[in-house]
Amino acid sequence: MAEHNLLGNKGEMLASRYLLDKGYAVLHYNWRSGHKEIDLIAQQRDTLVFVEVKSRASDMYGNAEDAVDDKKIRLLISAAQSYILKYKVDLKFRFDIVTVIGRCEPYRIEHIEDAFSPTW
């Protein structure tokens, strides 16, 4: 497996552990709707949280969250719509970004709640 894929997988695992430690229930990992994917779907009390995880070895080339561009946001919103319809979700929801920086401990994890809002 390519190094960036290993880093991404590790980042998703660390992000899910971080959310669990914060009291979230992680419902799905790498949930797919066609070619669209949501890294983590979690629940915090009465809110469903769609989480995009961005992992980087360092922040030398900028903030990891900046990689969540307009195209990625549109794909995430579309996938979330599919999820909501499929599971008949009747909860509030939001979109978060979790960034994981580093190749080894100590990792720097940042959680951006309500990182963007859908326009539907």
PDB file of C-alpha atoms in Angstrom:
ATOM      1  CA  MET A   1       0.000   0.000   0.000  1.00  0.00           C
ATOM      2  CA  ALA A   2       1.276   3.493  -0.846  1.00  0.00           C
ATOM      3  CA  GLU A   3       2.668   5.561   2.023  1.00  0.00           C
ATOM      4  CA  HIS A   4      -0.006   8.256   1.684  1.00  0.00           C
ATOM      5  CA  ASN A   5      -2.714   5.566   1.966  1.00  0.00           C
ATOM      6  CA  LEU A   6      -1.106   4.204   5.133  1.00  0.00           C
ATOM      7  CA  LEU A   7      -0.933   7.718   6.563  1.00  0.00           C
ATOM      8  CA  GLY A   8      -4.602   8.273   5.655  1.00  0.00           C
ATOM      9  CA  ASN A   9      -5.695   4.992   7.250  1.00  0.00           C
ATOM     10  CA  LYS A  10      -3.733   5.776  10.407  1.00  0.00           C
ATOM     11  CA  GLY A  11      -5.254   9.257  10.498  1.00  0.00           C
ATOM     12  CA  GLU A  12      -8.795   7.886  10.249  1.00  0.00           C
ATOM     13  CA  MET A  13      -8.103   5.441  13.073  1.00  0.00           C
ATOM     14  CA  LEU A  14      -6.665   8.220  15.262  1.00  0.00           C
ATOM     15  CA  ALA A  15      -9.561  10.537  14.420  1.00  0.00           C
ATOM     16  CA  SER A  16     -12.116   7.870  15.362  1.00  0.00           C
ATOM     17  CA  ARG A  17     -10.303   7.218  18.657  1.00  0.00           C
ATOM     18  CA  TYR A  18     -10.249  10.969  19.324  1.00  0.00           C
ATOM     19  CA  LEU A  19     -14.008  11.221  18.726  1.00  0.00           C
ATOM     20  CA  LEU A  20     -14.716   8.170  20.890  1.00  0.00           C
ATOM     21  CA  ASP A  21     -12.677   9.745  23.698  1.00  0.00           C
ATOM     22  CA  LYS A  22     -14.826  12.890  23.343  1.00  0.00           C
ATOM     23  CA  GLY A  23     -18.018  10.869  23.823  1.00  0.00           C
ATOM     24  CA  TYR A  24     -19.068  10.409  20.217  1.00  0.00           C
ATOM     25  CA  ALA A  25     -20.446   7.107  18.945  1.00  0.00           C
ATOM     26  CA  VAL A  26     -18.775   6.187  15.660  1.00  0.00           C
ATOM     27  CA  LEU A  27     -21.433   4.567  13.483  1.00  0.00           C
ATOM     28  CA  HIS A  28     -19.627   4.009  10.167  1.00  0.00           C
ATOM     29  CA  TYR A  29     -16.108   4.028   8.782  1.00  0.00           C
ATOM     30  CA  ASN A  30     -15.527   4.841   5.097  1.00  0.00           C
ATOM     31  CA  TRP A  31     -19.231   4.832   4.235  1.00  0.00           C
ATOM     32  CA  ARG A  32     -19.755   4.765   0.471  1.00  0.00           C
ATOM     33  CA  SER A  33     -22.457   5.877  -1.895  1.00  0.00           C
ATOM     34  CA  GLY A  34     -21.235   5.029  -5.376  1.00  0.00           C
ATOM     35  CA  HIS A  35     -17.864   6.737  -5.818  1.00  0.00           C
ATOM     36  CA  LYS A  36     -18.508   9.160  -2.938  1.00  0.00           C
ATOM     37  CA  GLU A  37     -17.160   8.389   0.523  1.00  0.00           C
ATOM     38  CA  ILE A  38     -17.570   9.795   4.019  1.00  0.00           C
ATOM     39  CA  ASP A  39     -14.581   8.957   6.220  1.00  0.00           C
ATOM     40  CA  LEU A  40     -16.482   8.736   9.512  1.00  0.00           C
ATOM     41  CA  ILE A  41     -20.108   9.050  10.491  1.00  0.00           C
ATOM     42  CA  ALA A  42     -20.600   9.628  14.184  1.00  0.00           C
ATOM     43  CA  GLN A  43     -23.296  10.673  16.585  1.00  0.00           C
ATOM     44  CA  GLN A  44     -22.968  13.193  19.382  1.00  0.00           C
ATOM     45  CA  ARG A  45     -26.133  13.180  21.497  1.00  0.00           C
ATOM     46  CA  ASP A  46     -28.932  14.188  19.083  1.00  0.00           C
ATOM     47  CA  THR A  47     -26.656  15.221  16.204  1.00  0.00           C
ATOM     48  CA  LEU A  48     -25.358  13.120  13.335  1.00  0.00           C
ATOM     49  CA  VAL A  49     -21.833  14.166  12.370  1.00  0.00           C
ATOM     50  CA  PHE A  50     -20.324  13.569   8.924  1.00  0.00           C
ATOM     51  CA  VAL A  51     -16.550  13.737   9.351  1.00  0.00           C
ATOM     52  CA  GLU A  52     -13.874  14.324   6.729  1.00  0.00           C
ATOM     53  CA  VAL A  53     -10.431  13.302   7.990  1.00  0.00           C
ATOM     54  CA  LYS A  54      -7.301  14.890   6.537  1.00  0.00           C
ATOM     55  CA  SER A  55      -3.906  13.448   7.470  1.00  0.00           C
ATOM     56  CA  ARG A  56      -0.557  15.000   6.712  1.00  0.00           C
ATOM     57  CA  ALA A  57       2.998  14.105   7.672  1.00  0.00           C
ATOM     58  CA  SER A  58       3.561  17.794   8.456  1.00  0.00           C
ATOM     59  CA  ASP A  59       1.927  21.149   7.904  1.00  0.00           C
ATOM     60  CA  MET A  60       4.909  22.442   5.952  1.00  0.00           C
ATOM     61  CA  TYR A  61       2.743  22.936   2.834  1.00  0.00           C
ATOM     62  CA  GLY A  62      -0.267  24.497   4.536  1.00  0.00           C
ATOM     63  CA  ASN A  63      -3.235  23.536   6.635  1.00  0.00           C
ATOM     64  CA  ALA A  64      -4.662  20.073   6.022  1.00  0.00           C
ATOM     65  CA  GLU A  65      -8.239  21.367   6.196  1.00  0.00           C
ATOM     66  CA  ASP A  66      -7.560  23.540   3.148  1.00  0.00           C
ATOM     67  CA  ALA A  67      -7.639  20.324   1.093  1.00  0.00           C
ATOM     68  CA  VAL A  68     -11.401  20.199   1.674  1.00  0.00           C
ATOM     69  CA  ASP A  69     -12.212  22.294  -1.376  1.00  0.00           C
ATOM     70  CA  ASP A  70     -15.549  23.124  -3.014  1.00  0.00           C
ATOM     71  CA  LYS A  71     -15.558  19.929  -5.083  1.00  0.00           C
ATOM     72  CA  LYS A  72     -14.922  17.767  -1.996  1.00  0.00           C
ATOM     73  CA  ILE A  73     -17.627  19.623  -0.088  1.00  0.00           C
ATOM     74  CA  ARG A  74     -20.146  18.964  -2.884  1.00  0.00           C
ATOM     75  CA  LEU A  75     -19.251  15.246  -2.853  1.00  0.00           C
ATOM     76  CA  LEU A  76     -19.584  15.050   0.947  1.00  0.00           C
ATOM     77  CA  ILE A  77     -22.958  16.795   0.898  1.00  0.00           C
ATOM     78  CA  SER A  78     -24.197  14.485  -1.854  1.00  0.00           C
ATOM     79  CA  ALA A  79     -23.037  11.395   0.048  1.00  0.00           C
ATOM     80  CA  ALA A  80     -24.648  12.720   3.239  1.00  0.00           C
ATOM     81  CA  GLN A  81     -27.944  13.219   1.378  1.00  0.00           C
ATOM     82  CA  SER A  82     -27.769   9.586   0.247  1.00  0.00           C
ATOM     83  CA  TYR A  83     -27.081   8.447   3.813  1.00  0.00           C
ATOM     84  CA  ILE A  84     -29.944  10.504   5.257  1.00  0.00           C
ATOM     85  CA  LEU A  85     -32.391   9.113   2.690  1.00  0.00           C
ATOM     86  CA  LYS A  86     -31.180   5.519   2.977  1.00  0.00           C
ATOM     87  CA  TYR A  87     -31.377   5.406   6.780  1.00  0.00           C
ATOM     88  CA  LYS A  88     -34.340   7.809   7.091  1.00  0.00           C
ATOM     89  CA  VAL A  89     -32.346   9.972   9.497  1.00  0.00           C
ATOM     90  CA  ASP A  90     -34.412  12.271  11.673  1.00  0.00           C
ATOM     91  CA  LEU A  91     -31.597  14.004  13.564  1.00  0.00           C
ATOM     92  CA  LYS A  92     -29.841  17.317  13.321  1.00  0.00           C
ATOM     93  CA  PHE A  93     -26.603  16.943  11.395  1.00  0.00           C
ATOM     94  CA  ARG A  94     -23.401  18.780  10.699  1.00  0.00           C
ATOM     95  CA  PHE A  95     -20.134  18.418   8.800  1.00  0.00           C
ATOM     96  CA  ASP A  96     -16.843  18.362  10.736  1.00  0.00           C
ATOM     97  CA  ILE A  97     -13.215  18.121   9.682  1.00  0.00           C
ATOM     98  CA  VAL A  98     -10.615  16.344  11.788  1.00  0.00           C
ATOM     99  CA  THR A  99      -6.967  16.901  10.861  1.00  0.00           C
ATOM    100  CA  VAL A 100      -4.168  14.603  11.982  1.00  0.00           C
ATOM    101  CA  ILE A 101      -0.626  15.925  11.591  1.00  0.00           C
ATOM    102  CA  GLY A 102       2.508  13.822  12.075  1.00  0.00           C
ATOM    103  CA  ARG A 103       4.086  10.501  11.154  1.00  0.00           C
ATOM    104  CA  CYS A 104       4.381   9.261  14.729  1.00  0.00           C
ATOM    105  CA  GLU A 105       3.465  10.254  18.266  1.00  0.00           C
ATOM    106  CA  PRO A 106       2.786  12.823  19.414  1.00  0.00           C
ATOM    107  CA  TYR A 107       0.229  13.469  16.652  1.00  0.00           C
ATOM    108  CA  ARG A 108      -1.453  16.852  16.478  1.00  0.00           C
ATOM    109  CA  ILE A 109      -5.200  16.417  16.113  1.00  0.00           C
ATOM    110  CA  GLU A 110      -7.528  19.318  15.452  1.00  0.00           C
ATOM    111  CA  HIS A 111     -11.305  19.084  15.291  1.00  0.00           C
ATOM    112  CA  ILE A 112     -13.221  21.709  13.353  1.00  0.00           C
ATOM    113  CA  GLU A 113     -16.889  21.390  14.262  1.00  0.00           C
ATOM    114  CA  ASP A 114     -19.497  22.607  11.784  1.00  0.00           C
ATOM    115  CA  ALA A 115     -16.751  23.230   9.229  1.00  0.00           C
ATOM    116  CA  PHE A 116     -19.222  24.006   6.431  1.00  0.00           C
ATOM    117  CA  SER A 117     -22.948  24.033   5.846  1.00  0.00           C
ATOM    118  CA  PRO A 118     -24.860  22.426   2.994  1.00  0.00           C
ATOM    119  CA  THR A 119     -26.857  24.625   0.665  1.00  0.00           C
ATOM    120  CA  TRP A 120     -29.811  22.451  -0.197  1.00  0.00           C
TER     121      TRP A 120
END
